[in-house]
mmCIF file of N, CA, C and O in Angstrom:
data_model
loop_
_atom_site.group_PDB
_atom_site.id
_atom_site.type_symbol
_atom_site.label_atom_id
_atom_site.label_comp_id
_atom_site.label_asym_id
_atom_site.label_seq_id
_atom_site.Cartn_x
_atom_site.Cartn_y
_atom_site.Cartn_z
ATOM 1 N N MET M 238 110.375 123.135 107.715
ATOM 2 C CA MET M 238 108.411 123.687 106.825
ATOM 3 C C MET M 238 108.420 122.065 105.951
ATOM 4 O O MET M 238 107.148 121.702 106.022
ATOM 5 N N LEU M 239 109.659 121.968 105.384
ATOM 6 C CA LEU M 239 109.806 120.876 104.095
ATOM 7 C C LEU M 239 109.283 119.316 105.273
ATOM 8 O O LEU M 239 108.294 118.304 104.385
ATOM 9 N N ASP M 240 109.605 119.359 106.016
ATOM 10 C CA ASP M 240 109.512 118.528 106.649
ATOM 11 C C ASP M 240 107.887 118.027 107.020
ATOM 12 O O ASP M 240 107.438 116.798 106.792
ATOM 13 N N GLU M 241 107.587 118.970 107.468
ATOM 14 C CA GLU M 241 106.047 119.135 108.361
ATOM 15 C C GLU M 241 105.171 118.678 106.296
ATOM 16 O O GLU M 241 103.833 117.802 107.082
ATOM 17 N N LYS M 242 105.576 119.203 105.806
ATOM 18 C CA LYS M 242 104.564 119.013 104.416
ATOM 19 C C LYS M 242 105.138 118.048 104.016
ATOM 20 O O LYS M 242 103.699 116.947 103.682
ATOM 21 N N ARG M 243 105.923 117.093 104.357
ATOM 22 C CA ARG M 243 106.387 115.344 103.936
ATOM 23 C C ARG M 243 105.085 114.620 104.298
ATOM 24 O O ARG M 243 104.421 113.457 104.393
ATOM 25 N N LYS M 244 105.303 115.456 105.797
ATOM 26 C CA LYS M 244 104.295 114.872 106.920
ATOM 27 C C LYS M 244 102.766 114.410 106.402
ATOM 28 O O LYS M 244 101.656 113.369 106.579
ATOM 29 N N PHE M 245 102.032 115.709 105.485
ATOM 30 C CA PHE M 245 100.968 115.996 105.625
ATOM 31 C C PHE M 245 100.973 114.929 104.524
ATOM 32 O O PHE M 245 99.448 114.396 104.309
ATOM 33 N N VAL M 246 101.821 114.934 103.366
ATOM 34 C CA VAL M 246 101.109 113.783 102.174
ATOM 35 C C VAL M 246 101.494 112.429 102.999
ATOM 36 O O VAL M 246 100.395 111.958 102.594
ATOM 37 N N ILE M 247 101.940 112.148 103.538
ATOM 38 C CA ILE M 247 101.735 110.553 103.853
ATOM 39 C C ILE M 247 100.621 110.617 104.802
ATOM 40 O O ILE M 247 99.716 109.839 104.963
ATOM 41 N N ALA M 248 100.198 111.458 105.666
ATOM 42 C CA ALA M 248 98.939 111.179 106.577
ATOM 43 C C ALA M 248 97.179 111.367 105.771
ATOM 44 O O ALA M 248 96.757 110.512 106.023
ATOM 45 N N LYS M 249 97.759 112.260 104.716
ATOM 46 C CA LYS M 249 96.279 112.004 103.323
ATOM 47 C C LYS M 249 96.314 110.886 103.146
ATOM 48 O O LYS M 249 95.179 109.844 102.464
ATOM 49 N N GLN M 250 98.105 109.975 102.050
ATOM 50 C CA GLN M 250 97.660 109.260 101.851
ATOM 51 C C GLN M 250 97.148 107.634 102.819
ATOM 52 O O GLN M 250 96.387 107.262 102.018
ATOM 53 N N LEU M 251 97.787 107.856 104.043
ATOM 54 C CA LEU M 251 97.381 107.088 104.886
ATOM 55 C C LEU M 251 95.366 107.054 105.070
ATOM 56 O O LEU M 251 94.933 105.900 104.931
ATOM 57 N N LEU M 252 95.101 108.201 105.057
ATOM 58 C CA LEU M 252 93.802 108.445 105.337
ATOM 59 C C LEU M 252 92.778 107.621 104.116
ATOM 60 O O LEU M 252 91.923 106.967 104.129
ATOM 61 N N ARG M 253 93.581 107.947 102.616
ATOM 62 C CA ARG M 253 92.723 107.621 101.450
ATOM 63 C C ARG M 253 92.558 105.617 101.402
ATOM 64 O O ARG M 253 91.620 105.713 101.181
ATOM 65 N N SER M 254 94.154 105.456 101.664
ATOM 66 C CA SER M 254 93.968 104.332 101.536
ATOM 67 C C SER M 254 93.545 103.372 102.255
ATOM 68 O O SER M 254 93.101 102.317 102.506
ATOM 69 N N GLY M 255 93.680 103.368 103.537
ATOM 70 C CA GLY M 255 92.779 102.887 104.408
ATOM 71 C C GLY M 255 91.185 103.157 104.664
ATOM 72 O O GLY M 255 90.661 102.407 105.047
ATOM 73 N N THR M 256 90.672 104.192 104.400
ATOM 74 C CA THR M 256 89.820 104.368 104.085
ATOM 75 C C THR M 256 88.575 104.042 102.762
ATOM 76 O O THR M 256 87.191 103.791 103.118
ATOM 77 N N SER M 257 89.547 103.487 102.089
ATOM 78 C CA SER M 257 89.108 103.133 100.809
ATOM 79 C C SER M 257 88.970 101.432 100.559
ATOM 80 O O SER M 257 88.341 100.504 99.982
ATOM 81 N N ILE M 258 89.445 100.916 102.060
ATOM 82 C CA ILE M 258 89.723 99.506 102.117
ATOM 83 C C ILE M 258 88.449 98.630 102.174
ATOM 84 O O ILE M 258 87.524 98.352 101.578
ATOM 85 N N GLY M 259 87.449 99.976 103.721
ATOM 86 C CA GLY M 259 85.975 99.881 103.910
ATOM 87 C C GLY M 259 85.385 100.068 102.766
ATOM 88 O O GLY M 259 83.984 99.635 102.664
ATOM 89 N N ALA M 260 85.690 101.179 102.135
ATOM 90 C CA ALA M 260 84.261 101.620 100.766
ATOM 91 C C ALA M 260 84.035 100.019 100.243
ATOM 92 O O ALA M 260 82.912 100.160 99.456
ATOM 93 N N ASN M 261 85.030 99.973 99.511
ATOM 94 C CA ASN M 261 85.536 98.959 98.928
ATOM 95 C C ASN M 261 84.888 97.298 99.068
ATOM 96 O O ASN M 261 84.074 97.081 98.620
ATOM 97 N N ALA M 262 85.007 97.485 100.085
ATOM 98 C CA ALA M 262 84.012 96.127 100.865
ATOM 99 C C ALA M 262 82.676 96.341 101.333
ATOM 100 O O ALA M 262 82.086 95.792 100.606
ATOM 101 N N PHE M 263 82.081 97.899 101.255
ATOM 102 C CA PHE M 263 80.959 97.917 101.450
ATOM 103 C C PHE M 263 80.047 97.906 100.389
ATOM 104 O O PHE M 263 79.286 97.361 99.768
ATOM 105 N N GLU M 264 80.903 98.244 99.084
ATOM 106 C CA GLU M 264 80.368 98.365 97.829
ATOM 107 C C GLU M 264 80.416 96.941 97.479
ATOM 108 O O GLU M 264 79.953 96.973 96.445
ATOM 109 N N ALA M 265 81.283 96.214 97.780
ATOM 110 C CA ALA M 265 81.186 94.802 97.431
ATOM 111 C C ALA M 265 79.850 94.093 97.916
ATOM 112 O O ALA M 265 79.596 93.044 97.186
ATOM 113 N N GLN M 266 79.061 94.874 98.942
ATOM 114 C CA GLN M 266 77.896 94.096 99.819
ATOM 115 C C GLN M 266 76.819 93.789 98.269
ATOM 116 O O GLN M 266 75.136 93.554 98.346
ATOM 117 N N ASN M 267 76.998 95.092 97.232
ATOM 118 C CA ASN M 267 75.782 94.698 96.386
ATOM 119 C C ASN M 267 76.371 94.815 95.074
ATOM 120 O O ASN M 267 76.161 95.278 94.658
ATOM 121 N N PRO M 268 77.007 93.449 94.830
ATOM 122 C CA PRO M 268 77.662 93.240 93.686
ATOM 123 C C PRO M 268 76.554 92.809 92.308
ATOM 124 O O PRO M 268 75.477 92.160 92.680
ATOM 125 N N HIS M 269 77.172 93.005 91.020
ATOM 126 C CA HIS M 269 76.704 93.111 90.291
ATOM 127 C C HIS M 269 76.488 91.615 89.148
ATOM 128 O O HIS M 269 75.986 90.717 89.522
ATOM 129 N N SER M 270 77.674 90.774 90.177
ATOM 130 C CA SER M 270 77.743 88.961 89.698
ATOM 131 C C SER M 270 78.974 88.661 90.808
ATOM 132 O O SER M 270 79.632 89.728 91.766
ATOM 133 N N LYS M 271 79.218 87.897 90.786
ATOM 134 C CA LYS M 271 80.437 86.712 91.224
ATOM 135 C C LYS M 271 82.005 87.695 91.228
ATOM 136 O O LYS M 271 82.278 88.188 92.177
ATOM 137 N N ASN M 272 81.839 87.962 90.042
ATOM 138 C CA ASN M 272 82.643 88.179 89.597
ATOM 139 C C ASN M 272 83.225 90.236 89.941
ATOM 140 O O ASN M 272 84.139 90.546 90.822
ATOM 141 N N ASP M 273 82.328 90.459 90.026
ATOM 142 C CA ASP M 273 82.236 92.197 90.336
ATOM 143 C C ASP M 273 82.264 92.113 91.777
ATOM 144 O O ASP M 273 83.099 92.848 92.804
ATOM 145 N N PHE M 274 81.911 91.397 92.628
ATOM 146 C CA PHE M 274 82.307 90.900 94.171
ATOM 147 C C PHE M 274 83.714 90.901 94.345
ATOM 148 O O PHE M 274 84.442 91.443 95.470
ATOM 149 N N ILE M 275 84.773 89.593 93.576
ATOM 150 C CA ILE M 275 85.847 89.632 94.079
ATOM 151 C C ILE M 275 86.623 90.683 93.447
ATOM 152 O O ILE M 275 87.452 90.688 94.390
ATOM 153 N N ASN M 276 86.725 91.472 92.438
ATOM 154 C CA ASN M 276 87.163 92.101 91.992
ATOM 155 C C ASN M 276 87.038 93.311 92.968
ATOM 156 O O ASN M 276 88.178 94.478 93.150
ATOM 157 N N LYS M 277 85.898 94.085 93.666
ATOM 158 C CA LYS M 277 86.283 94.945 94.789
ATOM 159 C C LYS M 277 86.889 94.344 95.697
ATOM 160 O O LYS M 277 87.762 95.150 96.432
ATOM 161 N N ILE M 278 86.490 93.138 96.415
ATOM 162 C CA ILE M 278 87.239 92.621 97.321
ATOM 163 C C ILE M 278 88.818 92.648 96.958
ATOM 164 O O ILE M 278 89.895 93.261 97.981
ATOM 165 N N LYS M 279 89.155 92.460 95.760
ATOM 166 C CA LYS M 279 90.840 93.022 95.102
ATOM 167 C C LYS M 279 91.046 94.063 95.332
ATOM 168 O O LYS M 279 92.148 94.495 95.535
ATOM 169 N N ILE M 280 89.758 94.994 94.925
ATOM 170 C CA ILE M 280 90.874 96.437 95.257
ATOM 171 C C ILE M 280 90.213 96.773 96.625
ATOM 172 O O ILE M 280 91.588 97.808 97.202
ATOM 173 N N ALA M 281 90.208 96.339 97.690
ATOM 174 C CA ALA M 281 89.879 96.160 99.224
ATOM 175 C C ALA M 281 91.701 95.660 99.613
ATOM 176 O O ALA M 281 92.126 96.578 100.079
ATOM 177 N N ALA M 282 91.569 94.608 99.050
ATOM 178 C CA ALA M 282 93.320 94.261 99.554
ATOM 179 C C ALA M 282 94.240 94.715 98.734
ATOM 180 O O ALA M 282 95.364 95.158 99.596
ATOM 181 N N LYS M 283 94.384 95.807 97.804
ATOM 182 C CA LYS M 283 95.610 96.755 97.258
ATOM 183 C C LYS M 283 95.383 97.558 98.236
ATOM 184 O O LYS M 283 96.661 98.214 98.515
ATOM 185 N N GLU M 284 94.150 98.353 98.420
ATOM 186 C CA GLU M 284 93.959 99.446 98.818
ATOM 187 C C GLU M 284 95.150 98.907 100.632
ATOM 188 O O GLU M 284 95.567 99.873 101.033
ATOM 189 N N LEU M 285 94.861 97.409 101.009
ATOM 190 C CA LEU M 285 94.787 97.316 102.555
ATOM 191 C C LEU M 285 96.725 97.486 101.874
ATOM 192 O O LEU M 285 97.260 97.240 103.253
ATOM 193 N N GLU M 286 97.271 96.800 101.027
ATOM 194 C CA GLU M 286 98.449 96.766 100.773
ATOM 195 C C GLU M 286 99.089 98.076 100.783
ATOM 196 O O GLU M 286 99.902 98.632 101.882
ATOM 197 N N GLU M 287 98.622 99.149 100.201
ATOM 198 C CA GLU M 287 99.072 100.219 100.477
ATOM 199 C C GLU M 287 99.133 101.090 101.204
ATOM 200 O O GLU M 287 99.802 101.841 102.241
ATOM 201 N N THR M 288 98.552 100.783 102.123
ATOM 202 C CA THR M 288 97.837 101.595 103.695
ATOM 203 C C THR M 288 99.156 100.559 104.838
ATOM 204 O O THR M 288 99.727 101.511 105.516
ATOM 205 N N LYS M 289 99.391 99.460 104.669
ATOM 206 C CA LYS M 289 100.592 98.759 104.988
ATOM 207 C C LYS M 289 101.892 99.281 104.935
ATOM 208 O O LYS M 289 102.337 99.658 105.486
ATOM 209 N N TYR M 290 101.915 100.071 103.974
ATOM 210 C CA TYR M 290 102.991 100.305 103.386
ATOM 211 C C TYR M 290 103.155 102.274 104.231
ATOM 212 O O TYR M 290 104.400 102.147 104.582
ATOM 213 N N TRP M 291 102.063 102.587 104.054
ATOM 214 C CA TRP M 291 102.151 103.759 104.593
ATOM 215 C C TRP M 291 102.836 103.860 106.004
ATOM 216 O O TRP M 291 103.345 104.724 106.785
ATOM 217 N N LEU M 292 102.078 103.329 106.551
ATOM 218 C CA LEU M 292 102.180 102.553 108.329
ATOM 219 C C LEU M 292 103.606 101.940 108.079
ATOM 220 O O LEU M 292 104.572 102.674 109.101
ATOM 221 N N TYR M 293 104.260 101.459 107.703
ATOM 222 C CA TYR M 293 105.743 101.116 107.697
ATOM 223 C C TYR M 293 106.860 102.406 107.117
ATOM 224 O O TYR M 293 107.653 102.485 108.510
ATOM 225 N N LEU M 294 106.644 103.249 106.674
ATOM 226 C CA LEU M 294 107.010 104.526 106.790
ATOM 227 C C LEU M 294 106.872 105.329 107.418
ATOM 228 O O LEU M 294 108.019 105.817 108.334
ATOM 229 N N CYS M 295 105.612 105.387 108.281
ATOM 230 C CA CYS M 295 105.434 105.880 109.685
ATOM 231 C C CYS M 295 106.083 105.445 110.923
ATOM 232 O O CYS M 295 107.039 106.495 111.878
ATOM 233 N N LYS M 296 106.415 103.606 110.721
ATOM 234 C CA LYS M 296 106.770 103.239 111.964
ATOM 235 C C LYS M 296 108.555 103.170 112.139
ATOM 236 O O LYS M 296 109.405 103.736 112.471
ATOM 237 N N ASN M 297 108.878 103.254 110.269
ATOM 238 C CA ASN M 297 110.424 103.897 110.095
ATOM 239 C C ASN M 297 110.769 104.804 110.153
ATOM 240 O O ASN M 297 112.295 105.349 109.732
ATOM 241 N N SER M 298 110.248 106.093 110.528
ATOM 242 C CA SER M 298 110.649 107.429 110.131
ATOM 243 C C SER M 298 111.098 107.852 112.236
ATOM 244 O O SER M 298 110.563 107.702 112.624
ATOM 245 N N LYS M 299 112.033 108.755 112.110
ATOM 246 C CA LYS M 299 112.274 109.116 112.842
ATOM 247 C C LYS M 299 111.462 110.495 113.343
ATOM 248 O O LYS M 299 111.527 110.648 114.547
ATOM 249 N N THR M 300 111.047 110.369 112.267
ATOM 250 C CA THR M 300 109.886 112.339 112.786
ATOM 251 C C THR M 300 108.890 112.005 112.347
ATOM 252 O O THR M 300 108.059 112.925 112.898
ATOM 253 N N TYR M 301 108.203 111.169 112.138
ATOM 254 C CA TYR M 301 106.417 111.014 111.682
ATOM 255 C C TYR M 301 106.583 110.025 113.061
ATOM 256 O O TYR M 301 106.989 109.240 113.079
ATOM 257 N N PRO M 302 105.329 110.183 113.682
ATOM 258 C CA PRO M 302 104.383 109.505 114.885
ATOM 259 C C PRO M 302 103.958 107.882 114.375
ATOM 260 O O PRO M 302 103.127 108.259 113.276
ATOM 261 N N PHE M 303 103.820 106.754 115.313
ATOM 262 C CA PHE M 303 103.343 105.878 114.698
ATOM 263 C C PHE M 303 102.385 105.442 115.667
ATOM 264 O O PHE M 303 103.051 105.216 116.993
ATOM 265 N N ASN M 304 101.402 105.129 115.278
ATOM 266 C CA ASN M 304 100.701 103.968 116.162
ATOM 267 C C ASN M 304 100.762 102.764 115.982
ATOM 268 O O ASN M 304 100.188 101.955 115.135
ATOM 269 N N GLU M 305 101.220 101.768 116.889
ATOM 270 C CA GLU M 305 101.105 100.417 116.984
ATOM 271 C C GLU M 305 99.407 99.904 116.957
ATOM 272 O O GLU M 305 99.465 98.201 116.199
ATOM 273 N N ARG M 306 99.362 100.193 117.697
ATOM 274 C CA ARG M 306 97.261 99.821 117.395
ATOM 275 C C ARG M 306 96.633 100.008 116.133
ATOM 276 O O ARG M 306 96.328 98.821 115.412
ATOM 277 N N LEU M 307 97.093 100.887 115.148
ATOM 278 C CA LEU M 307 96.411 101.012 113.850
ATOM 279 C C LEU M 307 97.429 99.697 112.964
ATOM 280 O O LEU M 307 96.462 99.178 111.995
ATOM 281 N N GLU M 308 98.641 99.421 113.171
ATOM 282 C CA GLU M 308 99.119 98.242 112.860
ATOM 283 C C GLU M 308 98.501 97.015 112.811
ATOM 284 O O GLU M 308 98.624 96.223 111.734
ATOM 285 N N ASN M 309 97.817 96.831 114.313
ATOM 286 C CA ASN M 309 97.835 95.884 114.532
ATOM 287 C C ASN M 309 95.998 95.350 114.026
ATOM 288 O O ASN M 309 95.427 94.640 113.476
ATOM 289 N N GLN M 310 95.317 96.550 113.980
ATOM 290 C CA GLN M 310 93.970 96.765 113.372
ATOM 291 C C GLN M 310 93.864 96.424 111.792
ATOM 292 O O GLN M 310 93.187 95.750 111.569
ATOM 293 N N ILE M 311 95.005 96.762 111.263
ATOM 294 C CA ILE M 311 95.682 97.072 109.263
ATOM 295 C C ILE M 311 95.957 95.294 109.494
ATOM 296 O O ILE M 311 95.264 94.954 108.288
ATOM 297 N N THR M 312 96.199 94.503 110.687
ATOM 298 C CA THR M 312 96.390 93.434 110.238
ATOM 299 C C THR M 312 95.393 92.516 110.586
ATOM 300 O O THR M 312 95.424 91.634 109.459
ATOM 301 N N GLU M 313 94.887 92.927 111.294
ATOM 302 C CA GLU M 313 93.594 91.547 111.578
ATOM 303 C C GLU M 313 92.433 92.033 110.416
ATOM 304 O O GLU M 313 91.376 91.401 110.094
ATOM 305 N N ILE M 314 92.295 93.700 109.678
ATOM 306 C CA ILE M 314 91.531 93.515 108.683
ATOM 307 C C ILE M 314 91.888 92.984 107.525
ATOM 308 O O ILE M 314 90.992 92.498 106.840
ATOM 309 N N GLY M 315 93.650 92.768 107.507
ATOM 310 C CA GLY M 315 94.023 91.760 106.464
ATOM 311 C C GLY M 315 93.252 90.576 106.550
ATOM 312 O O GLY M 315 93.266 89.572 105.721
ATOM 313 N N LYS M 316 93.472 90.159 107.342
ATOM 314 C CA LYS M 316 92.888 88.472 107.526
ATOM 315 C C LYS M 316 91.508 88.397 107.324
ATOM 316 O O LYS M 316 91.719 87.108 106.875
ATOM 317 N N ILE M 317 90.608 88.817 107.548
ATOM 318 C CA ILE M 317 89.359 89.343 106.825
ATOM 319 C C ILE M 317 88.766 89.503 105.375
ATOM 320 O O ILE M 317 88.606 88.300 104.711
ATOM 321 N N ILE M 318 89.713 90.158 104.918
ATOM 322 C CA ILE M 318 89.792 90.655 103.512
ATOM 323 C C ILE M 318 90.262 89.455 102.991
ATOM 324 O O ILE M 318 89.771 89.029 101.692
ATOM 325 N N TYR M 319 91.616 88.939 103.146
ATOM 326 C CA TYR M 319 92.240 87.966 102.226
ATOM 327 C C TYR M 319 90.996 86.564 102.213
ATOM 328 O O TYR M 319 91.060 86.048 101.479
ATOM 329 N N LYS M 320 90.334 86.156 104.059
ATOM 330 C CA LYS M 320 89.598 85.173 103.829
ATOM 331 C C LYS M 320 88.637 85.085 102.827
ATOM 332 O O LYS M 320 88.510 84.054 102.423
ATOM 333 N N ILE M 321 87.995 86.472 103.374
ATOM 334 C CA ILE M 321 86.837 86.613 102.106
ATOM 335 C C ILE M 321 87.811 86.527 100.760
ATOM 336 O O ILE M 321 86.797 86.041 99.863
ATOM 337 N N LEU M 322 88.128 86.927 100.761
ATOM 338 C CA LEU M 322 88.883 86.813 99.012
ATOM 339 C C LEU M 322 88.970 85.316 98.635
ATOM 340 O O LEU M 322 88.627 84.487 97.475
ATOM 341 N N SER M 323 89.998 84.835 99.335
ATOM 342 C CA SER M 323 90.054 83.174 99.154
ATOM 343 C C SER M 323 88.773 82.158 98.966
ATOM 344 O O SER M 323 89.214 81.685 98.362
ATOM 345 N N THR M 324 87.903 82.399 100.191
ATOM 346 C CA THR M 324 87.290 81.814 99.854
ATOM 347 C C THR M 324 86.073 81.573 98.877
ATOM 348 O O THR M 324 85.227 80.939 98.222
ATOM 349 N N SER M 325 85.961 83.232 98.187
ATOM 350 C CA SER M 325 85.153 83.750 97.151
ATOM 351 C C SER M 325 86.173 82.858 95.999
ATOM 352 O O SER M 325 85.327 82.140 94.818
ATOM 353 N N LEU M 326 87.053 83.303 95.802
ATOM 354 C CA LEU M 326 88.119 82.185 94.134
ATOM 355 C C LEU M 326 87.669 81.018 94.378
ATOM 356 O O LEU M 326 87.735 80.195 93.629
ATOM 357 N N LYS M 327 87.111 80.537 95.840
ATOM 358 C CA LYS M 327 87.881 78.872 96.128
ATOM 359 C C LYS M 327 86.000 78.413 95.257
ATOM 360 O O LYS M 327 85.997 77.125 94.850
ATOM 361 N N ASN M 328 84.748 79.241 95.446
ATOM 362 C CA ASN M 328 83.469 78.537 95.038
ATOM 363 C C ASN M 328 82.622 79.237 93.895
ATOM 364 O O ASN M 328 83.151 79.799 93.571
#
């Protein structure tokens, strides 16, 4: 039973961090300033890294399911987020 609760906690954290990436990127579309835009994208990047962490735990757990497709998708989203951030910091 304790094992099931741990799975629920990881699933909940994964859902929160994963959806926060999109929420912050979406919110960045109406910034008050360039710095506000960059800040929102940085928050999205932090949430992306947290999501990668939760997926890492799932991948390396013997008792928790792992979906390689999700890992590939988060990698692709990361490329986009970091390119946006890099470009924004240069301009």
